[in-house]
Amino acid sequence: MKTVVIQKFGSPEGMEVIEVPAPAPAPGQVLVATEAIGVGGVDTLIRRGGLPGYGFQEGHVPGSEVAGTVTAVGDGVDTSWTGRRVWAFTGVGGGYVEQAAVPVEEILPLPEGLSAVEAVTLGGSGPVAHFGLSHARFAAGESVLVRGAAGSIGIMTVQLAARGGAGAVAVTTSSAQRGDRLRDLGATHVLDRAGAGDKDAPEGYDIIIDIVAGTDMPSFFARLNPNGRMVAVGAVAGLPPADFGAKMLTAFQKSLSFATFSANTVAAPDLRGVRAEQFAAAARGELRTVVHELLPLEQAVLAHRKMDAGEVFGRIVLAP
């Protein structure tokens, strides 16, 4: 089967499509014939070599979520899964494949009316947006700034904050066109990447959900209200400066808070429950998934080039 591997960390050209034997499901696993593969920001971060302390090595297969049909099951797995359409979490890698062997506890059936492409656009990002806002103790009436809102996590955070009754939902993005699309999804104010550009936007925010991180992250502490909370749910621009907390301490009397959030800290039943609820909401048209482009698996390099260039609004999906 075709598989994409990172042969050399750095540019997208370090990835290569190779042929490997198709896996057989081990005990407790199912085999999923993939119809859609989500391309996430963490995939590009790993491919660039931006997470050197996490043990990734050349030969790594990127991708964390796929959707498709179960074609076989391993020992100990209910055979009724065979033939069912599912979303599957492959972990920190292993998704850019034609067939994925996945633990049965990491799959979720797709409701009628939800496509495989929609599933991989929502399956990973939706719960991060939900629990990221929960981690920030978001309450109705509070103002929210989503930093880096044009990706799938940002788009879901905007929708969930608006649905949750936020007093204002501001976004940072790179163009007026993207801003218009985010307004259509629930944003009330559109800012440039530096957090400026809308004279009617709030001067401060109760919550900042940061998907970007990078060198500019510390400057956004000044945009928090007293008792404001910033939660970093991603780092698509790389890690912040080592001394980023010093900026927050200069506003000591505002009682600001900073936290990171990873879905790895959420209990599996809670994660599964929220994902199932969001899948059902999307199937009913209550949550909108945004697909930037559907590309063949063989064009994973092109997908990563587009990600690196900042061209993507929503999610790129690969299809075997």
PDB file of C-alpha atoms in Angstrom:
ATOM      1  CA  MET A   1       0.000   0.000   0.000  1.00  0.00           C
ATOM      2  CA  LYS A   2       1.052   3.627  -0.481  1.00  0.00           C
ATOM      3  CA  THR A   3       2.451   5.357   2.608  1.00  0.00           C
ATOM      4  CA  VAL A   4       3.937   8.813   3.092  1.00  0.00           C
ATOM      5  CA  VAL A   5       7.075   8.950   5.234  1.00  0.00           C
ATOM      6  CA  ILE A   6       9.324  11.743   6.410  1.00  0.00           C
ATOM      7  CA  GLN A   7      12.694  10.741   4.990  1.00  0.00           C
ATOM      8  CA  LYS A   8      14.353  13.974   6.112  1.00  0.00           C
ATOM      9  CA  PHE A   9      13.121  16.594   8.560  1.00  0.00           C
ATOM     10  CA  GLY A  10      12.801  20.119   7.211  1.00  0.00           C
ATOM     11  CA  SER A  11      11.062  21.130   3.980  1.00  0.00           C
ATOM     12  CA  PRO A  12       8.029  19.322   2.538  1.00  0.00           C
ATOM     13  CA  GLU A  13      10.343  17.786  -0.057  1.00  0.00           C
ATOM     14  CA  GLY A  14      11.740  15.612   2.741  1.00  0.00           C
ATOM     15  CA  MET A  15       8.566  13.522   2.504  1.00  0.00           C
ATOM     16  CA  GLU A  16       8.245  10.634   0.085  1.00  0.00           C
ATOM     17  CA  VAL A  17       5.526   8.225  -1.025  1.00  0.00           C
ATOM     18  CA  ILE A  18       6.679   4.633  -0.681  1.00  0.00           C
ATOM     19  CA  GLU A  19       5.130   1.184  -1.000  1.00  0.00           C
ATOM     20  CA  VAL A  20       4.925  -0.961   2.148  1.00  0.00           C
ATOM     21  CA  PRO A  21       3.050  -4.175   2.959  1.00  0.00           C
ATOM     22  CA  ALA A  22      -0.513  -3.619   4.131  1.00  0.00           C
ATOM     23  CA  PRO A  23      -0.840  -4.189   7.893  1.00  0.00           C
ATOM     24  CA  ALA A  24      -2.917  -6.881   9.532  1.00  0.00           C
ATOM     25  CA  PRO A  25      -4.921  -5.877  12.605  1.00  0.00           C
ATOM     26  CA  ALA A  26      -3.347  -7.070  15.846  1.00  0.00           C
ATOM     27  CA  PRO A  27      -5.496  -8.229  18.765  1.00  0.00           C
ATOM     28  CA  GLY A  28      -7.704  -5.342  19.832  1.00  0.00           C
ATOM     29  CA  GLN A  29      -7.281  -3.496  16.527  1.00  0.00           C
ATOM     30  CA  VAL A  30      -9.338  -2.867  13.406  1.00  0.00           C
ATOM     31  CA  LEU A  31      -8.103  -2.261   9.874  1.00  0.00           C
ATOM     32  CA  VAL A  32      -9.512   0.865   8.235  1.00  0.00           C
ATOM     33  CA  ALA A  33      -9.426   1.388   4.466  1.00  0.00           C
ATOM     34  CA  THR A  34      -8.928   5.136   4.483  1.00  0.00           C
ATOM     35  CA  GLU A  35     -11.148   7.402   2.413  1.00  0.00           C
ATOM     36  CA  ALA A  36      -9.987  10.682   3.970  1.00  0.00           C
ATOM     37  CA  ILE A  37      -6.876  11.733   5.917  1.00  0.00           C
ATOM     38  CA  GLY A  38      -6.660  14.983   7.851  1.00  0.00           C
ATOM     39  CA  VAL A  39      -3.584  17.181   7.406  1.00  0.00           C
ATOM     40  CA  GLY A  40      -2.987  18.959  10.715  1.00  0.00           C
ATOM     41  CA  GLY A  41      -0.714  21.691  11.971  1.00  0.00           C
ATOM     42  CA  VAL A  42       1.069  19.213  14.228  1.00  0.00           C
ATOM     43  CA  ASP A  43       1.963  17.176  11.116  1.00  0.00           C
ATOM     44  CA  THR A  44       3.837  20.143   9.678  1.00  0.00           C
ATOM     45  CA  LEU A  45       5.488  20.916  13.011  1.00  0.00           C
ATOM     46  CA  ILE A  46       6.784  17.346  13.287  1.00  0.00           C
ATOM     47  CA  ARG A  47       7.895  17.332   9.635  1.00  0.00           C
ATOM     48  CA  ARG A  48       9.882  20.546  10.116  1.00  0.00           C
ATOM     49  CA  GLY A  49      11.686  18.971  13.084  1.00  0.00           C
ATOM     50  CA  GLY A  50      10.028  21.449  15.430  1.00  0.00           C
ATOM     51  CA  LEU A  51       9.516  18.925  18.252  1.00  0.00           C
ATOM     52  CA  PRO A  52      13.016  17.528  18.743  1.00  0.00           C
ATOM     53  CA  GLY A  53      12.409  16.424  22.318  1.00  0.00           C
ATOM     54  CA  TYR A  54       9.576  14.051  21.449  1.00  0.00           C
ATOM     55  CA  GLY A  55      11.635  11.293  19.856  1.00  0.00           C
ATOM     56  CA  PHE A  56      10.430  11.540  16.263  1.00  0.00           C
ATOM     57  CA  GLN A  57      12.844   9.919  13.825  1.00  0.00           C
ATOM     58  CA  GLU A  58      13.295   9.878  10.069  1.00  0.00           C
ATOM     59  CA  GLY A  59      10.952   7.322   8.566  1.00  0.00           C
ATOM     60  CA  HIS A  60       8.065   8.693  10.634  1.00  0.00           C
ATOM     61  CA  VAL A  61       4.627   8.451   9.010  1.00  0.00           C
ATOM     62  CA  PRO A  62       2.690  11.658   9.727  1.00  0.00           C
ATOM     63  CA  GLY A  63      -1.043  12.010  10.270  1.00  0.00           C
ATOM     64  CA  SER A  64      -3.240  11.522  13.316  1.00  0.00           C
ATOM     65  CA  GLU A  65      -6.781  11.042  11.993  1.00  0.00           C
ATOM     66  CA  VAL A  66      -8.394   9.107   9.192  1.00  0.00           C
ATOM     67  CA  ALA A  67     -11.894   8.076   8.192  1.00  0.00           C
ATOM     68  CA  GLY A  68     -13.020   5.169   6.100  1.00  0.00           C
ATOM     69  CA  THR A  69     -14.440   1.670   6.289  1.00  0.00           C
ATOM     70  CA  VAL A  70     -13.417  -1.154   8.608  1.00  0.00           C
ATOM     71  CA  THR A  71     -12.290  -4.069   6.443  1.00  0.00           C
ATOM     72  CA  ALA A  72     -10.976  -6.482   9.093  1.00  0.00           C
ATOM     73  CA  VAL A  73     -10.755  -6.898  12.855  1.00  0.00           C
ATOM     74  CA  GLY A  74      -8.177  -8.476  15.130  1.00  0.00           C
ATOM     75  CA  ASP A  75      -8.716 -11.027  17.849  1.00  0.00           C
ATOM     76  CA  GLY A  76     -10.995  -9.872  20.626  1.00  0.00           C
ATOM     77  CA  VAL A  77     -12.806  -7.284  18.509  1.00  0.00           C
ATOM     78  CA  ASP A  78     -16.529  -7.505  17.769  1.00  0.00           C
ATOM     79  CA  THR A  79     -16.840  -8.635  14.156  1.00  0.00           C
ATOM     80  CA  SER A  80     -19.856  -6.359  13.665  1.00  0.00           C
ATOM     81  CA  TRP A  81     -17.382  -3.491  13.148  1.00  0.00           C
ATOM     82  CA  THR A  82     -16.524  -4.964   9.743  1.00  0.00           C
ATOM     83  CA  GLY A  83     -18.046  -2.876   6.978  1.00  0.00           C
ATOM     84  CA  ARG A  84     -18.852   0.101   9.191  1.00  0.00           C
ATOM     85  CA  ARG A  85     -17.790   3.668   8.364  1.00  0.00           C
ATOM     86  CA  VAL A  86     -15.644   5.126  11.135  1.00  0.00           C
ATOM     87  CA  TRP A  87     -13.386   7.980  12.169  1.00  0.00           C
ATOM     88  CA  ALA A  88     -10.112   6.805  13.698  1.00  0.00           C
ATOM     89  CA  PHE A  89      -7.326   8.388  15.742  1.00  0.00           C
ATOM     90  CA  THR A  90      -3.934   6.996  14.751  1.00  0.00           C
ATOM     91  CA  GLY A  91      -1.931   8.798  17.473  1.00  0.00           C
ATOM     92  CA  VAL A  92       0.996  11.124  16.787  1.00  0.00           C
ATOM     93  CA  GLY A  93       1.541   9.488  13.406  1.00  0.00           C
ATOM     94  CA  GLY A  94       0.545   6.695  11.081  1.00  0.00           C
ATOM     95  CA  GLY A  95      -2.307   8.381   9.236  1.00  0.00           C
ATOM     96  CA  TYR A  96      -0.877   9.090   5.773  1.00  0.00           C
ATOM     97  CA  VAL A  97      -1.628   5.566   4.570  1.00  0.00           C
ATOM     98  CA  GLU A  98      -4.091   3.657   2.430  1.00  0.00           C
ATOM     99  CA  GLN A  99      -4.862   1.248   5.266  1.00  0.00           C
ATOM    100  CA  ALA A 100      -4.505   1.989   8.976  1.00  0.00           C
ATOM    101  CA  ALA A 101      -4.463  -0.508  11.847  1.00  0.00           C
ATOM    102  CA  VAL A 102      -6.039   1.256  14.823  1.00  0.00           C
ATOM    103  CA  PRO A 103      -7.010   0.209  18.391  1.00  0.00           C
ATOM    104  CA  VAL A 104     -10.755  -0.353  18.510  1.00  0.00           C
ATOM    105  CA  GLU A 105     -11.121   2.120  21.370  1.00  0.00           C
ATOM    106  CA  GLU A 106      -9.809   4.864  19.060  1.00  0.00           C
ATOM    107  CA  ILE A 107     -12.565   4.572  16.459  1.00  0.00           C
ATOM    108  CA  LEU A 108     -15.993   6.161  16.347  1.00  0.00           C
ATOM    109  CA  PRO A 109     -18.832   5.303  13.964  1.00  0.00           C
ATOM    110  CA  LEU A 110     -19.881   8.035  11.551  1.00  0.00           C
ATOM    111  CA  PRO A 111     -23.501   9.138  11.725  1.00  0.00           C
ATOM    112  CA  GLU A 112     -25.654   9.085   8.624  1.00  0.00           C
ATOM    113  CA  GLY A 113     -25.111  12.281   6.684  1.00  0.00           C
ATOM    114  CA  LEU A 114     -21.492  12.893   7.746  1.00  0.00           C
ATOM    115  CA  SER A 115     -18.868  12.230   5.079  1.00  0.00           C
ATOM    116  CA  ALA A 116     -15.376  10.891   5.706  1.00  0.00           C
ATOM    117  CA  VAL A 117     -13.940  14.233   4.583  1.00  0.00           C
ATOM    118  CA  GLU A 118     -16.107  16.130   7.075  1.00  0.00           C
ATOM    119  CA  ALA A 119     -15.166  13.682   9.816  1.00  0.00           C
ATOM    120  CA  VAL A 120     -11.407  14.304   9.537  1.00  0.00           C
ATOM    121  CA  THR A 121     -12.050  18.049   9.372  1.00  0.00           C
ATOM    122  CA  LEU A 122     -13.891  17.944  12.692  1.00  0.00           C
ATOM    123  CA  GLY A 123     -12.761  14.836  14.565  1.00  0.00           C
ATOM    124  CA  GLY A 124      -9.459  16.182  15.899  1.00  0.00           C
ATOM    125  CA  SER A 125     -10.127  19.915  15.933  1.00  0.00           C
ATOM    126  CA  GLY A 126     -13.624  19.984  17.403  1.00  0.00           C
ATOM    127  CA  PRO A 127     -12.810  18.422  20.783  1.00  0.00           C
ATOM    128  CA  VAL A 128      -9.658  20.580  21.098  1.00  0.00           C
ATOM    129  CA  ALA A 129     -11.792  23.688  20.577  1.00  0.00           C
ATOM    130  CA  HIS A 130     -14.410  22.473  23.056  1.00  0.00           C
ATOM    131  CA  PHE A 131     -12.041  21.473  25.820  1.00  0.00           C
ATOM    132  CA  GLY A 132      -9.718  24.421  25.152  1.00  0.00           C
ATOM    133  CA  LEU A 133     -12.580  26.794  25.926  1.00  0.00           C
ATOM    134  CA  SER A 134     -13.497  24.671  28.942  1.00  0.00           C
ATOM    135  CA  HIS A 135      -9.876  24.770  30.129  1.00  0.00           C
ATOM    136  CA  ALA A 136     -10.074  28.571  29.923  1.00  0.00           C
ATOM    137  CA  ARG A 137     -13.259  28.447  32.060  1.00  0.00           C
ATOM    138  CA  PHE A 138     -15.223  30.182  29.322  1.00  0.00           C
ATOM    139  CA  ALA A 139     -18.649  31.492  30.356  1.00  0.00           C
ATOM    140  CA  ALA A 140     -21.419  33.168  28.378  1.00  0.00           C
ATOM    141  CA  GLY A 141     -20.936  36.912  28.054  1.00  0.00           C
ATOM    142  CA  GLU A 142     -17.134  36.783  28.141  1.00  0.00           C
ATOM    143  CA  SER A 143     -15.023  38.149  25.314  1.00  0.00           C
ATOM    144  CA  VAL A 144     -12.845  35.708  23.383  1.00  0.00           C
ATOM    145  CA  LEU A 145      -9.911  36.293  21.026  1.00  0.00           C
ATOM    146  CA  VAL A 146      -8.921  33.386  18.789  1.00  0.00           C
ATOM    147  CA  ARG A 147      -5.339  33.851  17.651  1.00  0.00           C
ATOM    148  CA  GLY A 148      -4.764  32.120  14.318  1.00  0.00           C
ATOM    149  CA  ALA A 149      -8.410  31.430  13.548  1.00  0.00           C
ATOM    150  CA  ALA A 150      -8.151  30.297   9.913  1.00  0.00           C
ATOM    151  CA  GLY A 151      -7.253  26.675  10.661  1.00  0.00           C
ATOM    152  CA  SER A 152      -9.652  23.924  11.629  1.00  0.00           C
ATOM    153  CA  ILE A 153      -9.154  24.385  15.398  1.00  0.00           C
ATOM    154  CA  GLY A 154      -9.660  28.139  15.120  1.00  0.00           C
ATOM    155  CA  ILE A 155     -12.751  27.785  12.959  1.00  0.00           C
ATOM    156  CA  MET A 156     -14.306  25.396  15.463  1.00  0.00           C
ATOM    157  CA  THR A 157     -13.364  27.634  18.407  1.00  0.00           C
ATOM    158  CA  VAL A 158     -15.067  30.599  16.744  1.00  0.00           C
ATOM    159  CA  GLN A 159     -18.254  28.601  16.192  1.00  0.00           C
ATOM    160  CA  LEU A 160     -18.328  27.150  19.703  1.00  0.00           C
ATOM    161  CA  ALA A 161     -17.630  30.493  21.390  1.00  0.00           C
ATOM    162  CA  ALA A 162     -20.406  32.139  19.368  1.00  0.00           C
ATOM    163  CA  ARG A 163     -22.817  29.292  20.127  1.00  0.00           C
ATOM    164  CA  GLY A 164     -21.863  29.535  23.794  1.00  0.00           C
ATOM    165  CA  GLY A 165     -22.977  33.164  24.020  1.00  0.00           C
ATOM    166  CA  ALA A 166     -19.635  34.986  23.990  1.00  0.00           C
ATOM    167  CA  GLY A 167     -19.955  38.741  24.373  1.00  0.00           C
ATOM    168  CA  ALA A 168     -17.469  39.182  21.540  1.00  0.00           C
ATOM    169  CA  VAL A 169     -15.527  36.772  19.342  1.00  0.00           C
ATOM    170  CA  ALA A 170     -12.464  38.421  17.837  1.00  0.00           C
ATOM    171  CA  VAL A 171     -10.055  36.673  15.502  1.00  0.00           C
ATOM    172  CA  THR A 172      -6.592  37.298  14.152  1.00  0.00           C
ATOM    173  CA  THR A 173      -6.083  36.361  10.527  1.00  0.00           C
ATOM    174  CA  SER A 174      -4.021  37.356   7.503  1.00  0.00           C
ATOM    175  CA  SER A 175      -6.556  38.930   5.137  1.00  0.00           C
ATOM    176  CA  ALA A 176      -9.883  40.724   4.915  1.00  0.00           C
ATOM    177  CA  GLN A 177     -11.255  37.879   2.796  1.00  0.00           C
ATOM    178  CA  ARG A 178     -10.520  35.358   5.521  1.00  0.00           C
ATOM    179  CA  GLY A 179     -11.995  37.780   8.020  1.00  0.00           C
ATOM    180  CA  ASP A 180     -15.258  37.865   6.069  1.00  0.00           C
ATOM    181  CA  ARG A 181     -15.426  34.080   6.074  1.00  0.00           C
ATOM    182  CA  LEU A 182     -14.787  34.009   9.834  1.00  0.00           C
ATOM    183  CA  ARG A 183     -17.529  36.580  10.409  1.00  0.00           C
ATOM    184  CA  ASP A 184     -19.867  34.232   8.562  1.00  0.00           C
ATOM    185  CA  LEU A 185     -18.902  31.536  11.071  1.00  0.00           C
ATOM    186  CA  GLY A 186     -19.544  33.714  14.130  1.00  0.00           C
ATOM    187  CA  ALA A 187     -16.650  36.162  14.553  1.00  0.00           C
ATOM    188  CA  THR A 188     -17.680  39.685  15.578  1.00  0.00           C
ATOM    189  CA  HIS A 189     -14.313  41.425  15.123  1.00  0.00           C
ATOM    190  CA  VAL A 190     -11.441  40.802  12.705  1.00  0.00           C
ATOM    191  CA  LEU A 191      -7.867  41.752  13.590  1.00  0.00           C
ATOM    192  CA  ASP A 192      -4.587  41.412  11.746  1.00  0.00           C
ATOM    193  CA  ARG A 193      -1.897  39.050  12.941  1.00  0.00           C
ATOM    194  CA  ALA A 194      -0.561  41.668  15.371  1.00  0.00           C
ATOM    195  CA  GLY A 195      -3.975  42.030  16.989  1.00  0.00           C
ATOM    196  CA  ALA A 196      -4.828  45.410  15.436  1.00  0.00           C
ATOM    197  CA  GLY A 197      -7.002  46.681  12.592  1.00  0.00           C
ATOM    198  CA  ASP A 198     -10.524  46.920  14.034  1.00  0.00           C
ATOM    199  CA  LYS A 199     -11.244  50.180  15.880  1.00  0.00           C
ATOM    200  CA  ASP A 200     -14.487  48.767  17.275  1.00  0.00           C
ATOM    201  CA  ALA A 201     -12.874  45.652  18.764  1.00  0.00           C
ATOM    202  CA  PRO A 202     -12.564  45.335  22.554  1.00  0.00           C
ATOM    203  CA  GLU A 203      -9.337  46.666  24.012  1.00  0.00           C
ATOM    204  CA  GLY A 204      -9.005  43.584  26.165  1.00  0.00           C
ATOM    205  CA  TYR A 205     -10.318  40.035  26.293  1.00  0.00           C
ATOM    206  CA  ASP A 206     -11.320  37.677  29.045  1.00  0.00           C
ATOM    207  CA  ILE A 207      -9.954  34.698  27.122  1.00  0.00           C
ATOM    208  CA  ILE A 208      -7.367  34.210  24.386  1.00  0.00           C
ATOM    209  CA  ILE A 209      -7.226  30.836  22.670  1.00  0.00           C
ATOM    210  CA  ASP A 210      -3.821  30.718  20.980  1.00  0.00           C
ATOM    211  CA  ILE A 211      -3.194  28.234  18.190  1.00  0.00           C
ATOM    212  CA  VAL A 212      -0.114  30.022  16.852  1.00  0.00           C
ATOM    213  CA  ALA A 213       2.406  30.477  19.723  1.00  0.00           C
ATOM    214  CA  GLY A 214       5.736  31.512  18.127  1.00  0.00           C
ATOM    215  CA  THR A 215       7.802  34.602  18.854  1.00  0.00           C
ATOM    216  CA  ASP A 216       4.867  37.035  18.985  1.00  0.00           C
ATOM    217  CA  MET A 217       2.845  35.175  21.606  1.00  0.00           C
ATOM    218  CA  PRO A 218       4.090  37.203  24.643  1.00  0.00           C
ATOM    219  CA  SER A 219       2.796  40.472  23.165  1.00  0.00           C
ATOM    220  CA  PHE A 220      -0.769  39.202  23.488  1.00  0.00           C
ATOM    221  CA  PHE A 221      -0.628  39.109  27.286  1.00  0.00           C
ATOM    222  CA  ALA A 222      -1.210  42.878  27.081  1.00  0.00           C
ATOM    223  CA  ARG A 223      -4.584  42.139  25.412  1.00  0.00           C
ATOM    224  CA  LEU A 224      -5.949  40.269  28.427  1.00  0.00           C
ATOM    225  CA  ASN A 225      -8.419  41.846  30.835  1.00  0.00           C
ATOM    226  CA  PRO A 226      -7.861  41.590  34.602  1.00  0.00           C
ATOM    227  CA  ASN A 227      -8.244  37.903  35.551  1.00  0.00           C
ATOM    228  CA  GLY A 228      -7.842  37.077  31.854  1.00  0.00           C
ATOM    229  CA  ARG A 229      -6.769  33.625  30.723  1.00  0.00           C
ATOM    230  CA  MET A 230      -4.644  32.629  27.749  1.00  0.00           C
ATOM    231  CA  VAL A 231      -4.690  28.983  26.709  1.00  0.00           C
ATOM    232  CA  ALA A 232      -2.255  27.703  24.075  1.00  0.00           C
ATOM    233  CA  VAL A 233      -3.821  24.811  22.174  1.00  0.00           C
ATOM    234  CA  GLY A 234      -1.254  24.715  19.364  1.00  0.00           C
ATOM    235  CA  ALA A 235       2.102  26.000  18.190  1.00  0.00           C
ATOM    236  CA  VAL A 236       1.855  26.177  14.411  1.00  0.00           C
ATOM    237  CA  ALA A 237       4.429  28.994  14.346  1.00  0.00           C
ATOM    238  CA  GLY A 238       6.803  27.116  16.652  1.00  0.00           C
ATOM    239  CA  LEU A 239       7.530  27.435  20.334  1.00  0.00           C
ATOM    240  CA  PRO A 240       7.402  30.845  22.063  1.00  0.00           C
ATOM    241  CA  PRO A 241      10.567  32.485  23.464  1.00  0.00           C
ATOM    242  CA  ALA A 242      11.963  30.754  26.529  1.00  0.00           C
ATOM    243  CA  ASP A 243      11.291  33.845  28.660  1.00  0.00           C
ATOM    244  CA  PHE A 244       7.719  34.420  27.423  1.00  0.00           C
ATOM    245  CA  GLY A 245       6.363  34.401  30.995  1.00  0.00           C
ATOM    246  CA  ALA A 246       8.305  37.548  31.852  1.00  0.00           C
ATOM    247  CA  LYS A 247       5.838  39.589  29.792  1.00  0.00           C
ATOM    248  CA  MET A 248       2.944  38.264  31.848  1.00  0.00           C
ATOM    249  CA  LEU A 249       4.711  39.048  35.107  1.00  0.00           C
ATOM    250  CA  THR A 250       5.054  42.710  34.148  1.00  0.00           C
ATOM    251  CA  ALA A 251       1.251  42.838  34.508  1.00  0.00           C
ATOM    252  CA  PHE A 252       1.320  41.044  37.858  1.00  0.00           C
ATOM    253  CA  GLN A 253      -1.536  43.111  39.345  1.00  0.00           C
ATOM    254  CA  LYS A 254      -3.945  41.968  36.610  1.00  0.00           C
ATOM    255  CA  SER A 255      -3.876  38.365  37.942  1.00  0.00           C
ATOM    256  CA  LEU A 256      -3.396  36.875  34.505  1.00  0.00           C
ATOM    257  CA  SER A 257      -3.229  33.153  33.811  1.00  0.00           C
ATOM    258  CA  PHE A 258      -1.502  31.101  31.129  1.00  0.00           C
ATOM    259  CA  ALA A 259      -2.036  27.409  30.407  1.00  0.00           C
ATOM    260  CA  THR A 260      -1.437  24.870  27.718  1.00  0.00           C
ATOM    261  CA  PHE A 261      -4.061  22.364  26.661  1.00  0.00           C
ATOM    262  CA  SER A 262      -3.682  18.962  25.038  1.00  0.00           C
ATOM    263  CA  ALA A 263      -6.505  16.538  24.341  1.00  0.00           C
ATOM    264  CA  ASN A 264      -4.208  13.840  25.784  1.00  0.00           C
ATOM    265  CA  THR A 265      -5.280  15.013  29.250  1.00  0.00           C
ATOM    266  CA  VAL A 266      -8.997  14.413  28.652  1.00  0.00           C
ATOM    267  CA  ALA A 267     -10.496  11.136  29.844  1.00  0.00           C
ATOM    268  CA  ALA A 268     -11.282   8.892  26.888  1.00  0.00           C
ATOM    269  CA  PRO A 269     -15.046   8.626  27.594  1.00  0.00           C
ATOM    270  CA  ASP A 270     -15.331  12.438  27.790  1.00  0.00           C
ATOM    271  CA  LEU A 271     -13.379  12.907  24.577  1.00  0.00           C
ATOM    272  CA  ARG A 272     -15.461  10.283  22.803  1.00  0.00           C
ATOM    273  CA  GLY A 273     -18.721  11.791  24.056  1.00  0.00           C
ATOM    274  CA  VAL A 274     -17.918  15.298  22.828  1.00  0.00           C
ATOM    275  CA  ARG A 275     -16.681  14.012  19.473  1.00  0.00           C
ATOM    276  CA  ALA A 276     -19.871  11.989  18.975  1.00  0.00           C
ATOM    277  CA  GLU A 277     -22.014  15.020  19.876  1.00  0.00           C
ATOM    278  CA  GLN A 278     -20.105  17.196  17.419  1.00  0.00           C
ATOM    279  CA  PHE A 279     -20.360  14.615  14.638  1.00  0.00           C
ATOM    280  CA  ALA A 280     -24.125  14.510  15.171  1.00  0.00           C
ATOM    281  CA  ALA A 281     -24.339  18.322  15.221  1.00  0.00           C
ATOM    282  CA  ALA A 282     -22.371  18.557  11.974  1.00  0.00           C
ATOM    283  CA  ALA A 283     -24.594  15.924  10.339  1.00  0.00           C
ATOM    284  CA  ARG A 284     -27.589  18.096  11.314  1.00  0.00           C
ATOM    285  CA  GLY A 285     -25.917  21.204   9.877  1.00  0.00           C
ATOM    286  CA  GLU A 286     -25.451  22.881  13.277  1.00  0.00           C
ATOM    287  CA  LEU A 287     -21.639  22.890  13.032  1.00  0.00           C
ATOM    288  CA  ARG A 288     -19.867  23.726   9.795  1.00  0.00           C
ATOM    289  CA  THR A 289     -16.753  21.983   8.565  1.00  0.00           C
ATOM    290  CA  VAL A 290     -14.471  23.914   6.228  1.00  0.00           C
ATOM    291  CA  VAL A 291     -12.355  21.988   3.716  1.00  0.00           C
ATOM    292  CA  HIS A 292      -9.702  24.040   1.963  1.00  0.00           C
ATOM    293  CA  GLU A 293      -8.852  21.395  -0.617  1.00  0.00           C
ATOM    294  CA  LEU A 294      -9.060  17.673  -1.244  1.00  0.00           C
ATOM    295  CA  LEU A 295      -5.799  16.274  -2.632  1.00  0.00           C
ATOM    296  CA  PRO A 296      -4.597  12.766  -3.515  1.00  0.00           C
ATOM    297  CA  LEU A 297      -2.410  11.064  -0.926  1.00  0.00           C
ATOM    298  CA  GLU A 298       0.446  11.213  -3.441  1.00  0.00           C
ATOM    299  CA  GLN A 299       0.340  15.031  -3.196  1.00  0.00           C
ATOM    300  CA  ALA A 300       1.125  15.210   0.526  1.00  0.00           C
ATOM    301  CA  VAL A 301       4.196  17.311  -0.304  1.00  0.00           C
ATOM    302  CA  LEU A 302       1.977  19.884  -2.022  1.00  0.00           C
ATOM    303  CA  ALA A 303      -0.378  19.870   0.955  1.00  0.00           C
ATOM    304  CA  HIS A 304       2.511  20.684   3.291  1.00  0.00           C
ATOM    305  CA  ARG A 305       3.795  23.395   0.966  1.00  0.00           C
ATOM    306  CA  LYS A 306       0.387  25.056   1.163  1.00  0.00           C
ATOM    307  CA  MET A 307       0.390  24.726   4.947  1.00  0.00           C
ATOM    308  CA  ASP A 308       3.858  26.262   5.213  1.00  0.00           C
ATOM    309  CA  ALA A 309       2.844  29.128   2.909  1.00  0.00           C
ATOM    310  CA  GLY A 310      -0.129  29.986   5.113  1.00  0.00           C
ATOM    311  CA  GLU A 311      -2.551  29.454   2.231  1.00  0.00           C
ATOM    312  CA  VAL A 312      -4.939  27.127   4.021  1.00  0.00           C
ATOM    313  CA  PHE A 313      -8.350  28.174   5.341  1.00  0.00           C
ATOM    314  CA  GLY A 314      -9.885  25.240   7.143  1.00  0.00           C
ATOM    315  CA  ARG A 315      -8.310  21.862   6.532  1.00  0.00           C
ATOM    316  CA  ILE A 316      -6.555  20.116   3.688  1.00  0.00           C
ATOM    317  CA  VAL A 317      -7.697  16.520   3.336  1.00  0.00           C
ATOM    318  CA  LEU A 318      -5.798  13.752   1.554  1.00  0.00           C
ATOM    319  CA  ALA A 319      -7.643  10.977  -0.247  1.00  0.00           C
ATOM    320  CA  PRO A 320      -5.993   7.662  -1.207  1.00  0.00           C
TER     321      PRO A 320
END
